Amino acid sequence: MKIKILTIFPEMFAPVLNASILGRAQDKGLIAFEVIDIRPFSQRKHKNTDDDPFGGGAGMVMMAQPVVDAMRYAMGEGFSGRRIYLSPRGQTQTQRKAEELAREEELILLCGHYEGLDQRAIDLCVDEELSVGDYVLTGGELAAMVVADAVARLIPGVLGCEESAQTESFSSGLLEYPQYTRPRVFEGLEVPAVLLEGNHALIEDWRFEQSLRITLARRPELVQGLEMSKRQRRIYDRVLREWTQQKGDV
Ligand code: 4GM
């Protein structure tokens, strides 16, 4: 997969894209990042990329010209991927969205700044606006890195172990169960005995129950419509009985 990033702060990306798992994925040829600086595309004398908003008001607006020209350069001939603008008014990024984007051949992530981008640039060269959450950042760069990371780790071979992309939060529909590693006792706190006993069916049951409890406590809406095996259903019914009983007690 190819991911191109359009930004006026290209230097922000190397430390994130070239480190750790994303760096290795590039070395292995599984993913190619290209960071494109918008500023050289500006036709203004001083290569400005922003100007005052028509109609007045505080802040600056990113001009359409450099963005549209940079986008056309990034697309080249016969572009067939998806062009995404990171913005607080976009649809919220989800695991499902990341899975959808991971199936694309090519993505272009456009990072905005100031008070936003001239609407005509959005109309001309954006397929979709995406937000990483209901909060405002100083620029779209960190949001683009979040999206790039969430998509990259779903590309086959990037994580090495295919299972790890599968088993965690959101792929199962539930939040993750607690994990433990050596030592068995840390500051007097013991690892749950079931994890040390080697009964894999019981370990799976325990993990499901833990996931369920933590999800019911923190994100109960995720439990709606969950698909379960018979075995999981039995655990679910028991946990829910305890849960509702406890609530009734208070
Ligand atoms: C305002 C308009 C994305 C601010 C457009 C970008 C948050 C997100 C910006 C913009 C951003 C987000 C830049 N802040 N929630 N800041 O994904 O591009």
Coordinates of C-alpha atoms and ligand atoms in Angstrom, one line a residue:
M1 CA 0.0 0.0 0.0
K2 CA 1.1 3.5 -0.7
I3 CA 0.2 6.4 1.7
K4 CA 1.0 9.9 0.6
I5 CA 0.8 12.7 3.2
L6 CA 0.3 16.4 2.2
T7 CA 1.5 18.8 4.9
I8 CA 3.2 22.1 5.5
F9 CA 5.2 20.4 8.3
P10 CA 6.8 17.4 6.6
E11 CA 9.6 17.2 9.2
M12 CA 7.0 16.0 11.8
F13 CA 6.6 12.6 10.1
A14 CA 10.0 10.9 9.9
P15 CA 10.3 10.0 13.6
V16 CA 6.9 8.3 13.6
L17 CA 6.9 6.6 10.1
N18 CA 10.5 5.4 10.2
A19 CA 10.4 4.0 13.7
S20 CA 9.5 0.6 15.0
I21 CA 6.8 -1.4 13.2
L22 CA 6.0 1.2 10.5
G23 CA 9.7 1.5 9.7
R24 CA 10.1 -2.3 9.4
A25 CA 7.0 -2.5 7.2
Q26 CA 8.6 0.0 4.8
D27 CA 11.9 -1.9 4.8
K28 CA 9.9 -5.1 3.9
G29 CA 8.2 -3.3 1.1
L30 CA 4.7 -3.8 2.6
I31 CA 4.0 -0.1 2.8
A32 CA 5.5 3.0 1.2
F33 CA 5.0 6.5 2.8
E34 CA 5.7 9.6 0.9
V35 CA 5.5 12.9 2.7
I36 CA 4.8 15.9 0.3
D37 CA 5.5 19.5 1.4
I38 CA 2.6 21.7 0.3
R39 CA 4.6 25.0 0.6
P40 CA 6.8 24.7 -2.6
F41 CA 3.5 24.5 -4.6
S42 CA 2.5 28.0 -3.5
Q43 CA 2.5 30.6 -6.3
R44 CA 2.8 33.5 -3.8
K45 CA 6.2 35.3 -3.7
H46 CA 7.0 34.2 -0.2
K47 CA 5.5 30.7 -0.6
N48 CA 2.7 31.6 1.8
T49 CA 0.0 28.9 2.2
D50 CA -2.5 30.8 4.3
D51 CA -4.5 34.1 4.1
D52 CA -7.2 36.0 6.0
P53 CA -10.7 34.7 5.9
F54 CA -13.2 36.4 3.6
G55 CA -16.0 37.8 5.7
G56 CA -13.6 38.5 8.6
G57 CA -13.0 36.7 11.8
A58 CA -10.0 35.5 13.7
G59 CA -7.3 33.1 12.4
M60 CA -6.1 32.2 8.9
V61 CA -7.4 30.0 6.2
M62 CA -5.3 27.6 4.2
M63 CA -5.4 28.7 0.5
A64 CA -6.9 26.5 -2.1
Q65 CA -4.1 27.0 -4.8
P66 CA -1.1 25.3 -3.1
V67 CA -3.3 22.5 -1.7
V68 CA -5.0 21.7 -5.0
D69 CA -1.7 21.8 -6.9
A70 CA 0.1 19.6 -4.3
M71 CA -2.9 17.2 -4.5
R72 CA -2.7 17.0 -8.3
Y73 CA 1.0 16.3 -8.0
A74 CA 0.4 13.6 -5.4
M75 CA -2.3 11.9 -7.6
G76 CA -0.2 11.8 -10.8
E77 CA -1.9 10.0 -13.7
G78 CA -4.8 7.7 -13.2
F79 CA -5.1 7.9 -9.4
S80 CA -7.6 5.3 -8.1
G81 CA -7.2 5.5 -4.3
R82 CA -8.9 7.6 -1.6
R83 CA -8.2 11.2 -0.7
I84 CA -8.8 12.0 3.0
Y85 CA -8.8 15.3 4.7
L86 CA -8.2 15.2 8.5
S87 CA -10.6 17.5 10.2
P88 CA -12.7 17.8 13.4
R89 CA -15.8 17.9 11.3
G90 CA -15.2 14.6 9.6
Q91 CA -16.7 11.2 10.4
T92 CA -15.0 9.7 13.4
Q93 CA -12.3 7.2 12.7
T94 CA -13.2 3.6 13.8
Q95 CA -11.6 0.2 13.5
R96 CA -14.1 -0.6 10.8
K97 CA -13.0 2.5 8.8
A98 CA -9.4 1.5 9.2
E99 CA -10.3 -2.0 7.8
E100 CA -12.0 -0.4 4.9
L101 CA -9.0 1.9 4.2
A102 CA -6.6 -0.9 4.5
R103 CA -8.2 -2.5 1.4
E104 CA -7.3 0.6 -0.8
E105 CA -4.3 0.5 -3.1
E106 CA -3.4 4.1 -2.3
L107 CA -4.3 6.8 0.3
I108 CA -3.6 10.5 0.3
L109 CA -3.9 12.1 3.7
L110 CA -4.3 15.9 3.6
C111 CA -3.3 17.8 6.8
G112 CA -4.9 21.2 7.4
H113 CA -3.9 24.0 9.6
Y114 CA -5.0 27.4 10.9
E115 CA -8.8 27.6 11.0
G116 CA -9.1 25.1 8.2
L117 CA -8.9 24.9 4.5
D118 CA -10.6 27.0 1.8
Q119 CA -13.8 25.1 1.1
R120 CA -13.1 25.0 -2.7
A121 CA -10.0 22.8 -2.1
I122 CA -12.2 20.4 -0.2
D123 CA -14.8 20.4 -2.9
L124 CA -12.2 19.9 -5.7
C125 CA -9.9 17.3 -4.2
V126 CA -11.1 15.5 -1.1
D127 CA -13.1 12.3 -1.2
E128 CA -13.8 12.1 2.5
E129 CA -13.3 14.0 5.7
L130 CA -12.1 12.0 8.7
S131 CA -11.7 13.0 12.4
V132 CA -9.7 11.1 15.0
G133 CA -12.0 12.3 17.8
D134 CA -14.1 15.2 19.1
Y135 CA -11.2 17.5 19.9
V136 CA -9.2 20.1 18.0
L137 CA -5.4 19.8 17.3
T138 CA -3.0 22.5 16.1
G139 CA -2.9 20.7 12.8
G140 CA -4.0 17.6 11.0
E141 CA -0.5 16.0 11.1
L142 CA -1.0 14.0 14.4
A143 CA -4.5 12.9 13.1
A144 CA -2.9 11.7 9.8
M145 CA -0.3 9.7 11.8
V146 CA -3.1 8.1 13.8
V147 CA -5.0 7.1 10.7
A148 CA -1.8 5.9 8.9
D149 CA -0.8 3.8 11.9
A150 CA -4.3 2.2 12.4
V151 CA -4.4 1.3 8.7
A152 CA -0.8 0.1 8.3
R153 CA -1.0 -2.4 11.1
L154 CA -3.9 -4.2 9.3
I155 CA -1.8 -4.8 6.2
P156 CA -0.8 -8.5 6.1
G157 CA 2.7 -9.1 7.3
V158 CA 3.1 -5.7 9.0
L159 CA 2.6 -7.1 12.5
G160 CA 4.5 -10.3 11.9
C161 CA 2.1 -12.3 14.0
E162 CA -1.2 -12.3 12.0
E163 CA -3.2 -13.3 15.1
S164 CA -2.4 -10.1 17.1
A165 CA -4.3 -7.9 14.8
Q166 CA -7.3 -10.2 15.3
T167 CA -7.6 -10.8 19.0
E168 CA -7.6 -7.4 20.4
S169 CA -10.2 -4.8 21.3
F170 CA -12.7 -3.9 18.6
S171 CA -12.0 -6.8 16.3
S172 CA -13.8 -9.1 18.9
G173 CA -16.2 -6.2 19.5
L174 CA -15.2 -6.1 23.2
L175 CA -12.5 -4.3 25.1
E176 CA -9.3 -6.1 25.8
Y177 CA -8.9 -8.5 28.8
P178 CA -6.1 -7.9 31.3
Q179 CA -2.6 -9.2 30.4
Y180 CA 0.2 -10.3 32.7
T181 CA 3.8 -11.3 32.3
R182 CA 6.7 -12.3 34.6
P183 CA 7.1 -12.2 37.6
R184 CA 4.2 -14.1 39.1
V185 CA 4.1 -11.8 42.1
F186 CA 4.9 -8.1 41.8
E187 CA 4.7 -5.9 44.9
G188 CA 2.5 -8.5 46.5
L189 CA 0.0 -8.7 43.5
E190 CA -0.4 -12.1 42.0
V191 CA -1.2 -13.2 38.5
P192 CA -4.6 -14.8 38.3
A193 CA -4.1 -18.6 38.9
V194 CA -6.1 -19.7 35.8
L195 CA -3.4 -18.1 33.6
L196 CA -0.7 -20.3 35.2
E197 CA -2.5 -23.6 35.1
G198 CA -2.3 -24.3 31.3
N199 CA -6.0 -25.1 30.7
H200 CA -6.5 -23.3 27.5
A201 CA -10.3 -23.6 27.4
L202 CA -10.5 -22.2 30.9
I203 CA -8.1 -19.4 30.0
E204 CA -10.2 -18.5 27.0
D205 CA -13.4 -18.5 29.2
W206 CA -11.6 -16.3 31.8
R207 CA -10.4 -13.8 29.1
F208 CA -13.9 -13.6 27.6
E209 CA -15.4 -13.0 31.0
Q210 CA -12.9 -10.3 31.8
S211 CA -13.4 -8.6 28.4
L212 CA -17.2 -8.7 29.0
R213 CA -17.0 -7.2 32.5
I214 CA -14.7 -4.4 31.5
T215 CA -16.8 -3.6 28.4
L216 CA -20.0 -3.6 30.4
A217 CA -18.4 -1.2 33.0
R218 CA -16.8 1.2 30.5
R219 CA -18.5 0.9 27.1
P220 CA -21.8 -1.0 27.6
E221 CA -23.0 0.1 24.1
L222 CA -20.4 -2.2 22.5
V223 CA -22.1 -5.3 24.0
Q224 CA -25.2 -4.7 22.0
G225 CA -25.6 -7.1 19.1
L226 CA -22.4 -9.1 20.0
E227 CA -22.1 -12.5 18.3
M228 CA -21.2 -15.2 20.8
S229 CA -20.6 -19.0 20.9
K230 CA -22.8 -21.2 23.1
R231 CA -20.0 -21.3 25.7
Q232 CA -19.7 -17.5 25.6
R233 CA -23.4 -17.1 25.8
R234 CA -23.5 -19.1 29.1
I235 CA -20.7 -16.9 30.5
Y236 CA -22.6 -13.8 29.3
D237 CA -25.9 -14.9 31.0
R238 CA -24.1 -15.5 34.3
V239 CA -22.2 -12.2 34.2
L240 CA -25.3 -10.3 33.3
R241 CA -27.3 -11.9 36.1
E242 CA -24.6 -10.9 38.6
W243 CA -24.4 -7.5 37.0
T244 CA -28.1 -6.7 37.3
Q245 CA -28.3 -8.2 40.8
Q246 CA -25.4 -5.9 41.9
K247 CA -27.1 -2.9 40.4
G248 CA -30.4 -3.9 42.2
D249 CA -28.4 -4.1 45.5
V250 CA -27.3 -0.5 45.4
Ligands
4GM1 C1 -9.7 23.0 12.0 C2 -10.2 22.7 10.7 C3 -8.1 17.1 12.7 C4 -8.5 22.5 12.4 C5 -9.5 21.9 9.9 C6 -7.4 18.3 12.5 C7 -8.4 17.8 15.0 C8 -8.6 16.9 14.0 C9 -7.8 21.7 11.6 C10 -8.2 21.3 10.4 C11 -7.3 19.2 13.5 C12 -9.3 15.6 14.3 C13 -6.5 21.1 12.1 N1 -7.8 19.0 14.7 N2 -10.1 15.6 15.3 N3 -6.7 20.4 13.4 O1 -9.2 14.6 13.6 O2 -7.5 20.5 9.6

